[in-house]
mmCIF file of C-alpha atoms and ligand atoms in Angstrom:
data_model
loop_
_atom_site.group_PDB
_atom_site.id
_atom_site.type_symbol
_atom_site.label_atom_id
_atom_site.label_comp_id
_atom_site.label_asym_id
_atom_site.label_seq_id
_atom_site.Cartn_x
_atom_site.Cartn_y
_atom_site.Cartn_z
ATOM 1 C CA UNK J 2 26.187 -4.312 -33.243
ATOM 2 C CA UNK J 3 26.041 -1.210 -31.595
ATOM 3 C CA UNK J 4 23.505 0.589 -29.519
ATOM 4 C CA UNK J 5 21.517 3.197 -30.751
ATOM 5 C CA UNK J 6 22.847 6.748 -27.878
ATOM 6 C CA UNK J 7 19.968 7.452 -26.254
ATOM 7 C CA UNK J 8 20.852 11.237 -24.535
ATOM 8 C CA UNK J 9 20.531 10.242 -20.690
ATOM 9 C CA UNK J 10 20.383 12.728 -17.837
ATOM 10 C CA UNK J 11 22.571 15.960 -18.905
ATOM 11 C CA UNK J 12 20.942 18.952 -19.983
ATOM 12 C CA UNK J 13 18.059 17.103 -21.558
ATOM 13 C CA UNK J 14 16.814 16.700 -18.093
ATOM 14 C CA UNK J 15 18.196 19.435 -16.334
ATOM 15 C CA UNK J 16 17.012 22.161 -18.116
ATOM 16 C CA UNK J 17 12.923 21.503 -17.954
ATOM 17 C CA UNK J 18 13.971 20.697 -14.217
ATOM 18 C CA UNK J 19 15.092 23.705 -14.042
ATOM 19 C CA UNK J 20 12.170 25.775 -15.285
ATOM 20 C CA UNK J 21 10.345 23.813 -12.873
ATOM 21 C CA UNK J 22 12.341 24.608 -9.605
ATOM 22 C CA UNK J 23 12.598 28.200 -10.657
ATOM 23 C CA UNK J 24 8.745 27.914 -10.250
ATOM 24 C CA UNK J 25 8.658 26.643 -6.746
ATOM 25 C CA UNK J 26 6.875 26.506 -4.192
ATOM 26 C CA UNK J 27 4.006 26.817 -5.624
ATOM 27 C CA UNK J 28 1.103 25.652 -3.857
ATOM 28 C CA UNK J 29 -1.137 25.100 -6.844
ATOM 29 C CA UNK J 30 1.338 22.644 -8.232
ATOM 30 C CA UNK J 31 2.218 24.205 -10.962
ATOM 31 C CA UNK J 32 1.069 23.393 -15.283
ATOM 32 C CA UNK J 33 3.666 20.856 -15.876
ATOM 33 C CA UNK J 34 1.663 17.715 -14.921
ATOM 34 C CA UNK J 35 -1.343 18.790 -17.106
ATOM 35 C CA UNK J 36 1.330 19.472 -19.683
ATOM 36 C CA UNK J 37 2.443 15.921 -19.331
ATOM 37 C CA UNK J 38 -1.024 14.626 -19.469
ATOM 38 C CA UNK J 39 -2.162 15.867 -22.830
ATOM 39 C CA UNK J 40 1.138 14.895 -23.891
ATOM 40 C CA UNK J 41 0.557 11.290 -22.900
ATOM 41 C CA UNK J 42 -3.171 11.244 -24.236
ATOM 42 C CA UNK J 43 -1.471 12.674 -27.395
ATOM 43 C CA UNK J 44 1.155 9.735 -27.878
ATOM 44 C CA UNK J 45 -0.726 7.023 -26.848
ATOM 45 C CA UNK J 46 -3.669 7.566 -28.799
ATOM 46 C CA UNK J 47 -6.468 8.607 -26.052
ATOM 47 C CA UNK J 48 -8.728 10.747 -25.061
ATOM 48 C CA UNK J 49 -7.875 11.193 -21.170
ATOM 49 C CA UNK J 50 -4.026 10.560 -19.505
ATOM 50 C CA UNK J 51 -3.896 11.079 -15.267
ATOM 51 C CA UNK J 52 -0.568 11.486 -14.062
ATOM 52 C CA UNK J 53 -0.204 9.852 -10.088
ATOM 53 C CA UNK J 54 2.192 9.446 -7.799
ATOM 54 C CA UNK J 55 3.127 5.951 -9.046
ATOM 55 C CA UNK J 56 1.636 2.728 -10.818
ATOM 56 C CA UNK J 57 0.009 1.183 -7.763
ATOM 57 C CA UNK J 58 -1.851 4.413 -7.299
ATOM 58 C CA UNK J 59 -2.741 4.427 -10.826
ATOM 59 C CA UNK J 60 -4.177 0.844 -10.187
ATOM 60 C CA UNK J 61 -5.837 2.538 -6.965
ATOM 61 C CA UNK J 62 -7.073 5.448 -8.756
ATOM 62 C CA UNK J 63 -8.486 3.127 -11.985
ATOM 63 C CA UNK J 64 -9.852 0.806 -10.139
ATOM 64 C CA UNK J 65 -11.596 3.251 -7.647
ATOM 65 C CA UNK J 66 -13.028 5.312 -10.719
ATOM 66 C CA UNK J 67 -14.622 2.035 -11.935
ATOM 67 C CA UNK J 68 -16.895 1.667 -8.812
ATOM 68 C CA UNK J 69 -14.420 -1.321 -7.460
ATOM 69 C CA UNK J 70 -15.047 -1.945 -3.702
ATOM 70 C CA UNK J 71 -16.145 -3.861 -0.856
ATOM 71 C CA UNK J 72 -17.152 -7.244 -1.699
ATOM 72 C CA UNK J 73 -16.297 -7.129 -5.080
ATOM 73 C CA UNK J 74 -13.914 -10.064 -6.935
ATOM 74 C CA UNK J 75 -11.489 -9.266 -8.986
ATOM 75 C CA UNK J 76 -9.444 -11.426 -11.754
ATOM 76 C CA UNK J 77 -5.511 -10.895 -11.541
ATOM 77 C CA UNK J 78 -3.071 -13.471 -12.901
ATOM 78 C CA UNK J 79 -1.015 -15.270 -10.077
ATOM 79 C CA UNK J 80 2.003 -14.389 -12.941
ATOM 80 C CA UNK J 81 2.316 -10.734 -11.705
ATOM 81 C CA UNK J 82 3.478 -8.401 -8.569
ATOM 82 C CA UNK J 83 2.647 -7.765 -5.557
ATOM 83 C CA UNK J 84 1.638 -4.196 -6.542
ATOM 84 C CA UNK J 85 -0.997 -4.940 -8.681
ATOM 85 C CA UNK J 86 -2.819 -6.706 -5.621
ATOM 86 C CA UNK J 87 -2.584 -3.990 -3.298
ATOM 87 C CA UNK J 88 -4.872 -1.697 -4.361
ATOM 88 C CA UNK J 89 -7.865 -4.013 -4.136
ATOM 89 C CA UNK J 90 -7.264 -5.048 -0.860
ATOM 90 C CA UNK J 91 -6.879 -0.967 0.326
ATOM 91 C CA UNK J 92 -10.424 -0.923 -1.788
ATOM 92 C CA UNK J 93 -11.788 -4.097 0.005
ATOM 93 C CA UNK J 94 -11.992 -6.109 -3.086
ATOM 94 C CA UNK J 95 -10.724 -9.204 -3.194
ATOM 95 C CA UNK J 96 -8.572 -10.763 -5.758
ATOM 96 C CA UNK J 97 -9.053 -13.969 -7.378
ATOM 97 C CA UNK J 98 -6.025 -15.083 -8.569
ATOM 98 C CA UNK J 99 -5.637 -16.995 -12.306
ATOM 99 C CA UNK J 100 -3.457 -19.346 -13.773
ATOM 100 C CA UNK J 101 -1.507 -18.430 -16.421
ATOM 101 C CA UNK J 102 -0.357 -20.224 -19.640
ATOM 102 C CA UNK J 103 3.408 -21.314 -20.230
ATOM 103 C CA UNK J 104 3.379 -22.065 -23.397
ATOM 104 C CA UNK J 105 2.272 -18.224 -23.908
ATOM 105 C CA UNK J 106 2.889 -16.621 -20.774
ATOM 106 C CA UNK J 107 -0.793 -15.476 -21.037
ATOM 107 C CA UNK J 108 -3.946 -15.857 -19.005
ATOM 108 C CA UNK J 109 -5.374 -19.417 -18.841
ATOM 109 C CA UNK J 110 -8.569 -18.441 -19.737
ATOM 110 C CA UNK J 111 -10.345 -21.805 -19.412
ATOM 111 C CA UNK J 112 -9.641 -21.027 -15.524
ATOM 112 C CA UNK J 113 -10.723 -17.328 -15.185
ATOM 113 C CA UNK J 114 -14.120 -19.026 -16.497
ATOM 114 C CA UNK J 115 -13.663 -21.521 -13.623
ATOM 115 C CA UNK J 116 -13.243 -18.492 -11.240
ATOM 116 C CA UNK J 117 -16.247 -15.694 -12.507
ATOM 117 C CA UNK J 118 -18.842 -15.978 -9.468
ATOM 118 C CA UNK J 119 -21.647 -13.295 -9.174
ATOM 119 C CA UNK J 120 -19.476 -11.221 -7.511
ATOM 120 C CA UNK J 121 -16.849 -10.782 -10.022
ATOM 121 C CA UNK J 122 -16.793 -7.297 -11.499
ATOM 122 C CA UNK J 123 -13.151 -6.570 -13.030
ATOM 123 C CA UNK J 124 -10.522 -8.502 -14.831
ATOM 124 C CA UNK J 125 -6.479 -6.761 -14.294
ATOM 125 C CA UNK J 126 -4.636 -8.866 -17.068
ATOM 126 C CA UNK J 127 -1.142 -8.115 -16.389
ATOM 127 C CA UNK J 128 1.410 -7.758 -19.174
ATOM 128 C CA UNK J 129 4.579 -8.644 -17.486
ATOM 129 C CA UNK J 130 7.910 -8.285 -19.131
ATOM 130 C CA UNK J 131 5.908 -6.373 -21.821
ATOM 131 C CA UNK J 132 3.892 -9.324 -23.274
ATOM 132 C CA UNK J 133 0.666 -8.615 -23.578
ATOM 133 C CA UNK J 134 -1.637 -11.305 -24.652
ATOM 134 C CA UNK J 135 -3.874 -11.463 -27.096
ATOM 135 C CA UNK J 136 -6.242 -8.533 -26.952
ATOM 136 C CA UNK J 137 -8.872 -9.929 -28.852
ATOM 137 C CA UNK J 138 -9.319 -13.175 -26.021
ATOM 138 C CA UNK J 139 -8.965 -10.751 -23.301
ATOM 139 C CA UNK J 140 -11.622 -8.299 -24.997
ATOM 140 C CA UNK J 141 -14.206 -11.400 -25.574
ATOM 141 C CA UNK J 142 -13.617 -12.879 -22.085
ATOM 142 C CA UNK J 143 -14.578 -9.660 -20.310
ATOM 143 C CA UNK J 144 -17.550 -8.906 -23.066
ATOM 144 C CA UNK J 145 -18.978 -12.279 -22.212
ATOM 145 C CA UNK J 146 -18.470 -11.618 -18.194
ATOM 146 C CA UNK J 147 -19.624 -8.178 -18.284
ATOM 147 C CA UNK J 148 -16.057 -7.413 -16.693
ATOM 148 C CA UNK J 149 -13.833 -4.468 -16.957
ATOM 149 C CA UNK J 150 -10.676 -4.518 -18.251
ATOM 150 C CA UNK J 151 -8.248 -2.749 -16.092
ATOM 151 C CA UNK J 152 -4.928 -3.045 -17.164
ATOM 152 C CA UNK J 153 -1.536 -3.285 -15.571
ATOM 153 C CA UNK J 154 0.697 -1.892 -18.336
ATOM 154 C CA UNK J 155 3.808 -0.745 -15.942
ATOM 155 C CA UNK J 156 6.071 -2.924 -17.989
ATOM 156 C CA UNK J 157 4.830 -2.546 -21.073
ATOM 157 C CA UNK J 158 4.974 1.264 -22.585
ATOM 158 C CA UNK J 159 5.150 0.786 -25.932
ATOM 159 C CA UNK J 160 4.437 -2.640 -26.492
ATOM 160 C CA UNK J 161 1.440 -3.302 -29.513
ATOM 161 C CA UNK J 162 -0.691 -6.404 -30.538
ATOM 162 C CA UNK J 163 -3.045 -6.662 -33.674
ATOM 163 C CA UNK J 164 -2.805 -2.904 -34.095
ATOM 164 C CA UNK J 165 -3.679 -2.362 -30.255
ATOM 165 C CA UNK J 166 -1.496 -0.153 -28.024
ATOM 166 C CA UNK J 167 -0.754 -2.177 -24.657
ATOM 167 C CA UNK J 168 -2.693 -0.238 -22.093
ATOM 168 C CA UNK J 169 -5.648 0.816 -24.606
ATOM 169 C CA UNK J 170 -7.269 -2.291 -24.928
ATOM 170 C CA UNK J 171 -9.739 -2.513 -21.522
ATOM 171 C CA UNK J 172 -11.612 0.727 -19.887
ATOM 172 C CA UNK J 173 -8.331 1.795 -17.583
ATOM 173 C CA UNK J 174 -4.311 1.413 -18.959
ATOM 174 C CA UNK J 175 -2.243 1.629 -15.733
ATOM 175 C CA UNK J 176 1.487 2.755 -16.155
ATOM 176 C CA UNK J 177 4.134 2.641 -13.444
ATOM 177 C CA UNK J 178 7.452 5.138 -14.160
ATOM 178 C CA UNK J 179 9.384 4.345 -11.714
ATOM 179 C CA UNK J 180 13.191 3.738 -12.279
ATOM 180 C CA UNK J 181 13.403 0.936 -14.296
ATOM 181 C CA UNK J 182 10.327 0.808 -16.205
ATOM 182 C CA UNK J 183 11.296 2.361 -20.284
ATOM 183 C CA UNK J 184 9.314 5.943 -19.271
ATOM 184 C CA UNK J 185 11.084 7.081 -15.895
ATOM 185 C CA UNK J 186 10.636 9.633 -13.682
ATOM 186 C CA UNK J 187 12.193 8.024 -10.561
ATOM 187 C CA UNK J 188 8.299 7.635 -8.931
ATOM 188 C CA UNK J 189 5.546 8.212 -10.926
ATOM 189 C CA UNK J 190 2.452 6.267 -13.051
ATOM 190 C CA UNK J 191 -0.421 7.264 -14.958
ATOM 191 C CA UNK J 192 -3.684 5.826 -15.941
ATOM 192 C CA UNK J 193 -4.993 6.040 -19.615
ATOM 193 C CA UNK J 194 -8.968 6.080 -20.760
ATOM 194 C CA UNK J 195 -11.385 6.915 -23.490
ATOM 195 C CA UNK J 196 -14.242 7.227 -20.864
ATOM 196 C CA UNK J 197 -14.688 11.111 -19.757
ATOM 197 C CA UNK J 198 -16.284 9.976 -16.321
ATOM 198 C CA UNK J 199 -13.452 7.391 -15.623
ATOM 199 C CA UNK J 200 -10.508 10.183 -15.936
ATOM 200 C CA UNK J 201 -12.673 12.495 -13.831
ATOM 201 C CA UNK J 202 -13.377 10.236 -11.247
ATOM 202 C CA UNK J 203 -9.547 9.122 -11.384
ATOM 203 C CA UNK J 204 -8.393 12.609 -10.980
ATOM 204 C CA UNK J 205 -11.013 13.418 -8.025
ATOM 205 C CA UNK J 206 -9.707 10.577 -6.308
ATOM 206 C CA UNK J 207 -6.270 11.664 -7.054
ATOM 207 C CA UNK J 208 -6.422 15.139 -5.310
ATOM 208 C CA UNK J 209 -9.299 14.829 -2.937
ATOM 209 C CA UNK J 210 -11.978 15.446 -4.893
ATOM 210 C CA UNK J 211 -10.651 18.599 -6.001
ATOM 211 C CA UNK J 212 -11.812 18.964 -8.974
ATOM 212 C CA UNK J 213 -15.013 16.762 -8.541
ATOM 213 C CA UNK J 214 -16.380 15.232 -11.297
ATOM 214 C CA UNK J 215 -19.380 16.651 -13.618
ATOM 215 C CA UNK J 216 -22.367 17.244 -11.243
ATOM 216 C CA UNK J 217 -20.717 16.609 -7.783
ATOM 217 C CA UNK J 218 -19.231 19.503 -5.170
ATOM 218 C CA UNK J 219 -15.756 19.721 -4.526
ATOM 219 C CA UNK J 220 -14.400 17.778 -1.455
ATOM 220 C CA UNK J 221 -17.360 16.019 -1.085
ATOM 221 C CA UNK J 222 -16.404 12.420 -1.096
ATOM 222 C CA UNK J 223 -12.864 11.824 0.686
ATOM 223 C CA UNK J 224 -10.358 10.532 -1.161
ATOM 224 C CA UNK J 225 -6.477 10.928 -1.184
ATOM 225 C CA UNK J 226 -3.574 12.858 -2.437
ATOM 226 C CA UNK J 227 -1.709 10.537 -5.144
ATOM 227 C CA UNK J 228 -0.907 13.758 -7.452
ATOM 228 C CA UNK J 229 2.832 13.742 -9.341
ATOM 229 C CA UNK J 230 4.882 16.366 -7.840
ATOM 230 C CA UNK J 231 6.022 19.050 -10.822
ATOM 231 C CA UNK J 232 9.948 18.393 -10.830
ATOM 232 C CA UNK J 233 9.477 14.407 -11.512
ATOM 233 C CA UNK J 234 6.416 15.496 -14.143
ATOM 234 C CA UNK J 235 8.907 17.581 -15.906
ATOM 235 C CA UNK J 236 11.255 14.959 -15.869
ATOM 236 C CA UNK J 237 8.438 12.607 -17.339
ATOM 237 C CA UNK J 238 7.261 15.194 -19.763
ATOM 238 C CA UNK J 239 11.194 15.199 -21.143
ATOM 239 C CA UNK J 240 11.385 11.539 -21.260
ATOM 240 C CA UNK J 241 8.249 11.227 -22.941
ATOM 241 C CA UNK J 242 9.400 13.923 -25.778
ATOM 242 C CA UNK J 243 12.328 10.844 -26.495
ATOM 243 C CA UNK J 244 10.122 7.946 -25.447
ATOM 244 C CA UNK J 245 10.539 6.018 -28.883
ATOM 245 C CA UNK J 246 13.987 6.494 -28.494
ATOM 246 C CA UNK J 247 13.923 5.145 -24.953
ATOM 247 C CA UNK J 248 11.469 2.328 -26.588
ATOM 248 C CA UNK J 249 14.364 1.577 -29.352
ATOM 249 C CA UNK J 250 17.230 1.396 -27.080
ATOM 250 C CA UNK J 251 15.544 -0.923 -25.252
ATOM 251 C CA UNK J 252 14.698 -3.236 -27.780
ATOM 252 C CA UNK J 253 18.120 -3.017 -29.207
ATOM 253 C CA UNK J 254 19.483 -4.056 -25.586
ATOM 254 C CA UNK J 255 17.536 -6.501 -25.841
ATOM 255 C CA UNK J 256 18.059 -8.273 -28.835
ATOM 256 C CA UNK J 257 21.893 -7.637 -28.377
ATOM 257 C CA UNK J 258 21.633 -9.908 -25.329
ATOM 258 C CA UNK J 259 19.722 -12.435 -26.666
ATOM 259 C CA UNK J 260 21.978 -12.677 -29.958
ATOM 260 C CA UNK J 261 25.255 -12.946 -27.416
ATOM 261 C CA UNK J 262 23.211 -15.444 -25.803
ATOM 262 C CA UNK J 263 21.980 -17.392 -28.997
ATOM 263 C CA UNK J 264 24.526 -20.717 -28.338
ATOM 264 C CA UNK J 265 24.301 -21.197 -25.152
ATOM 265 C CA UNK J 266 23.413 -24.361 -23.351
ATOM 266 C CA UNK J 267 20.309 -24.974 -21.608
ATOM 267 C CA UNK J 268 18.709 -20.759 -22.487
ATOM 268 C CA UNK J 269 16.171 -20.572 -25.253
ATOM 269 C CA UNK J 270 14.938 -17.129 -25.746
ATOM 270 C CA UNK J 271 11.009 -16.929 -25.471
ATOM 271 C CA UNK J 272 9.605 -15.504 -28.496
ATOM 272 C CA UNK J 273 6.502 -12.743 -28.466
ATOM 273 C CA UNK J 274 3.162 -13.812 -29.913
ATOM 274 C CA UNK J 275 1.804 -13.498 -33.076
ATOM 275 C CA UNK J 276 1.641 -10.336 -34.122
ATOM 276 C CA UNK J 277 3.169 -8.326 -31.251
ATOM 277 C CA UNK J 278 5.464 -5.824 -31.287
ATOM 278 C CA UNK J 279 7.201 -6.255 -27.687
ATOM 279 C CA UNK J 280 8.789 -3.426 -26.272
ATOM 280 C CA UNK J 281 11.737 -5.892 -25.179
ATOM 281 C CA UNK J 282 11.227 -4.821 -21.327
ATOM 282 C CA UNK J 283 13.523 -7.782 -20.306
ATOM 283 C CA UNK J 284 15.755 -10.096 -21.995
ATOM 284 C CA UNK J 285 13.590 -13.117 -21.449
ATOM 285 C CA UNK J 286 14.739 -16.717 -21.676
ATOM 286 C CA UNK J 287 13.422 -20.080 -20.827
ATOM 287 C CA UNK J 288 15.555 -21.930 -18.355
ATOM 288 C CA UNK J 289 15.559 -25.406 -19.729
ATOM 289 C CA UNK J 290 18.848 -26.363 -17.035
ATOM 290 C CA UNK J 291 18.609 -28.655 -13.534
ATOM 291 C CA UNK J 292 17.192 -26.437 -10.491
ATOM 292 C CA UNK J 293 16.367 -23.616 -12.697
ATOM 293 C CA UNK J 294 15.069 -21.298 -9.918
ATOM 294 C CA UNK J 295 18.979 -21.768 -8.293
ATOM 295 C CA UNK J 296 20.550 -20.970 -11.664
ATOM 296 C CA UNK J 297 18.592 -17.499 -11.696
ATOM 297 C CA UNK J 298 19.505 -16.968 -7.842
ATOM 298 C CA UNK J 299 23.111 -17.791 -8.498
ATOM 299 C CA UNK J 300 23.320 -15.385 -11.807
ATOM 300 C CA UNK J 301 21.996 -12.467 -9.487
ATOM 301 C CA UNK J 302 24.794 -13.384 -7.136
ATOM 302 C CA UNK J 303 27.235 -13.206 -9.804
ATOM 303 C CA UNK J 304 25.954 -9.408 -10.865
ATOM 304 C CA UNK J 305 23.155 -10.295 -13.469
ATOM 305 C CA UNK J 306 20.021 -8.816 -11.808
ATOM 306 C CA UNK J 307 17.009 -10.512 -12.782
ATOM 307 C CA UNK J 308 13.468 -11.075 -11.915
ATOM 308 C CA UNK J 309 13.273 -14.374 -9.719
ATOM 309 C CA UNK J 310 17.068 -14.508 -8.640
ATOM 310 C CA UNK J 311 16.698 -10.662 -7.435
ATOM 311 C CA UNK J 312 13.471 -10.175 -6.407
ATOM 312 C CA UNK J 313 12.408 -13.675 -5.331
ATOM 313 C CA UNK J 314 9.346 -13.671 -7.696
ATOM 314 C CA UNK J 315 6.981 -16.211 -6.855
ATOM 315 C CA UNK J 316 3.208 -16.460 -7.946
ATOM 316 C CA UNK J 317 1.089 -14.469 -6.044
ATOM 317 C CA UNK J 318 -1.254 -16.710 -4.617
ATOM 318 C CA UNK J 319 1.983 -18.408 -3.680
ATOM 319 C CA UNK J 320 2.395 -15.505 -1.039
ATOM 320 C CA UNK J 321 2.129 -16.233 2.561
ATOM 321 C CA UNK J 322 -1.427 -13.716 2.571
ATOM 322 C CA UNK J 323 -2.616 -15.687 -0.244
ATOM 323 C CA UNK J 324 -1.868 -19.329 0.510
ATOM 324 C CA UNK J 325 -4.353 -21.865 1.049
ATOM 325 C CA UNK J 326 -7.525 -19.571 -0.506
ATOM 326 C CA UNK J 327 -7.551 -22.163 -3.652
ATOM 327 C CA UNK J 328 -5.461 -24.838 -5.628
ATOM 328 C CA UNK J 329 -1.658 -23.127 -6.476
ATOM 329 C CA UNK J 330 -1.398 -21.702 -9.992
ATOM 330 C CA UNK J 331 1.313 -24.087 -11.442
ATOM 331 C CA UNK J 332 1.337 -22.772 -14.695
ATOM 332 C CA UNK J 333 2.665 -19.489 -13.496
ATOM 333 C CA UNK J 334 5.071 -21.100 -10.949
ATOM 334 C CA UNK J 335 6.298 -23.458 -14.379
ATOM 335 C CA UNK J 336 6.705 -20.273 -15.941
ATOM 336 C CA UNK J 337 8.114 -18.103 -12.388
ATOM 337 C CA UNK J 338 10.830 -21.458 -12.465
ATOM 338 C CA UNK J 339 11.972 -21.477 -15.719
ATOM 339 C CA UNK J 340 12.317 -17.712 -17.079
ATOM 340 C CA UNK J 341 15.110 -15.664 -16.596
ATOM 341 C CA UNK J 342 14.161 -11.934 -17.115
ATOM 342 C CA UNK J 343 17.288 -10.243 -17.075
ATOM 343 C CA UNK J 344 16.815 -6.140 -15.441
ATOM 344 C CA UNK J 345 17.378 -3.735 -17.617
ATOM 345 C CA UNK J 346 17.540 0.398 -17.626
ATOM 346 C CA UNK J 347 18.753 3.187 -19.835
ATOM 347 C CA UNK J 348 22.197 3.074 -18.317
ATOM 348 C CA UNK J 349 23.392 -0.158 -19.370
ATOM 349 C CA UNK J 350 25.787 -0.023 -22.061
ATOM 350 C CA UNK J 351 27.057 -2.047 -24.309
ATOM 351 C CA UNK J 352 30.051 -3.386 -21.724
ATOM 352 C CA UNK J 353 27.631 -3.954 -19.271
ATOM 353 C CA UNK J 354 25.454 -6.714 -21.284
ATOM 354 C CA UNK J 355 28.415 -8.454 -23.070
ATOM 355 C CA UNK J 356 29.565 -8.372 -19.087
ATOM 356 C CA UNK J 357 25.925 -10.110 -18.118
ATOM 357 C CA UNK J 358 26.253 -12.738 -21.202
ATOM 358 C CA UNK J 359 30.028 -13.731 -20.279
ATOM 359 C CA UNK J 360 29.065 -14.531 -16.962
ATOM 360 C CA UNK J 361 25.609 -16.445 -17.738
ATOM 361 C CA UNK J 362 27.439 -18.232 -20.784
ATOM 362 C CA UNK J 363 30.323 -19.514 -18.420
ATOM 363 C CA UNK J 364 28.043 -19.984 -15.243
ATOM 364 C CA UNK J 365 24.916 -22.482 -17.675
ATOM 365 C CA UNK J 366 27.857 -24.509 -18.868
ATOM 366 C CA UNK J 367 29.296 -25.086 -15.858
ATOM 367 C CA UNK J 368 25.926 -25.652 -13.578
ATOM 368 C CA UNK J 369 25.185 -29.121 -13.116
ATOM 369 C CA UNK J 370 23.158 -28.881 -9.672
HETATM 370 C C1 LIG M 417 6.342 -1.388 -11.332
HETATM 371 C C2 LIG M 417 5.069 -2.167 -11.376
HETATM 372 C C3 LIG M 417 3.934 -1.813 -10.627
HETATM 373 C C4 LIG M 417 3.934 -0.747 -9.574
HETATM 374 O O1 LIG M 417 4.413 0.481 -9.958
HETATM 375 P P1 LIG M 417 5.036 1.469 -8.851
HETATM 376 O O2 LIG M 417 5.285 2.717 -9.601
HETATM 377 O O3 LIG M 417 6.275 0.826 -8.339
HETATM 378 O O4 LIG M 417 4.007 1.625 -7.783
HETATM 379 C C5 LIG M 417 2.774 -2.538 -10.800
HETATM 380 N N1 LIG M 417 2.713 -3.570 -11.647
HETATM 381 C C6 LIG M 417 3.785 -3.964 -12.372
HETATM 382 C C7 LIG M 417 3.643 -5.109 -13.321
HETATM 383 C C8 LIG M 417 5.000 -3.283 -12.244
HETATM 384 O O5 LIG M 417 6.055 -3.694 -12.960
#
């Protein structure tokens, strides 16, 4: 199998980054970002797009432009990053985290019921590796909580469920692009909504309060500056104009890792649900050998990055901040200890994943600790 050539950097970048710096300085920040944003509303299927500075300031942003703050509680799956918390504790909200399901990798609801007090006001379900759970039990949870639905949909660009584009299914879609993610601009995010007053209040906040929303004076609240500088929205603009490329090479990277990886001992790749059409963020595999969490450690040692052997991930309630507040999550720490989510970007080729699956082929049939 080969894999679909996706044009990466070269003039397809260059040359809108160009038009951009020929531009500069220019104080007013130039067109390109609003360019980018009725782009995004465009191919995502939505009224309103606001581009930001990155994902956790699109969480910041949505979750500010949905009245989130002080004293408020706020659902988040312990199965997620540290970046998705941050934001509510800048806001003063506090995060209540919930379990997660491994047989599905999505929210336990039975304990987000457990956790709704009469302070709860939001729910962030986060779809990690580009899963997204199932819309419709996300959609009647929150409708029978009176909760909004912001989500965290910086892994999952182009991931769909029952018809439902990941990141259109609650009020707010938050998008990270940062390297790594399938739409990249080195730093970057957006925020995605159907509500008029939520994208104006999200792009107040953004640029303090400049514009203000409908009825309300300039600079009259403060706020921040999270805007997306020009040259990295041009770049975003031209690797949204290939973004289903981008979508199928990933996929296809995907799927050629997991074939290459089909026979071998103890890795069992972890189908999407029913109807969902994953994006293929991350080659994602159960872990079904001795010590799992040491197998992913020692496969990042051996050059296969990956999500708990690289970057430690533990649950997030699990963190020392966290600890203590309630009983541990263990169905995301089952699922943290058993998956290997291998790291993916555009610039790994062919030789570089039949490199990854020779070395985790020989290294699970040799691991006996
Ligand atoms: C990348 C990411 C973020 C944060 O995005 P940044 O652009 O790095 O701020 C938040 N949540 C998830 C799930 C992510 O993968």
């Amino acid at each position: 199998m080969t894999l679909p050539s996706v044009h990466s950097g070269g003039q397809l970048l260059v040359d809108p980054l160009a038009v951009v710096l020929e531009q500069m300085p220019d104080p007013s920040g130039g067109s390109v970002a609003g360019l980018l944003e009725r782009e995004l509303a465009e191919v995502f299927g939505i009224p309103y797009a606001v581009a930001v500075a990155s994902g956790t300031a699109a969480l910041h942003a949505a979750l500010f432009a949905c009245g989130i703050g002080v004293g408020d509680e706020v659902l988040v799956p312990s199965l997620t990053v540290v970046m998705t918390v941050a934001p509510l504790n800048a806001l003063g909200a506090t995060p209540v985290f919930v379990d997660s399901d491994p047989a599905t990798l999505d929210l336990d609801y039975d304990d987000a019921a457990r956790k709704v007090t009469l302070r709860t006001r939001a729910i962030i379900p986060v779809h990690l590796w580009g899963r997204m759970g199932d819309p419709a039990a996300l959609s009647a949870f929150a409708s029978e909580h009176e909760l909004v639905i912001i989500e965290d949909a910086a892994q999952a660009a182009g991931t769909v469920r029952d018809g439902q584009r990941a990141g259109t299914v609650g009020t707010v879609g938050c998008f990270s692009m940062k390297d790594g993610k399938i739409l990249w601009s080195g730093e970057g995010g957006f925020l995605l909504t159907a509500r008029r007053d939520v994208a104006e209040h999200a792009t107040a906040f953004r640029s303090h309060w400049q514009p203000a929303p409908r009825g309300e004076a300039p600079l009259s609240r403060l706020a921040t500056n999270c805007r997306l500088a020009a040259p990295l929205a041009a770049i975003a603009l031209a690797n949204l104009r290939r973004l289903t490329k981008l979508i199928e090479l990933r996929r296809a990277q995907t799927r050629h890792l997991l074939l290459a990886l089909e026979q071998t001992p103890g890795l069992v790749a972890d189908a999407p649900g029913t109807q969902e059409e994953w994006n293929g963020f991350t080659p994602l595999l159960h872990i079904g050998l001795p010590n799992p969490r040491a197998f992913a450690e020692h496969l990042a040692q051996r050059g296969v990055p990956n999500s708990t052997g690289s970057f430690r991930l533990v649950p997030c309630d699990a963190r020392p901040m966290f600890t203590g507040r309630n009983r541990p999550c263990r169905g995301a720490a089952q699922i943290l200890d058993h998956t290997l989510a291998i790291l993916l970007t555009e610039r790994d080729t062919q030789t570089t994943l039949d490199r990854y699956a020779a070395v985790i082929a020989q290294e699970a049939s040799a691991w006996t600790t």
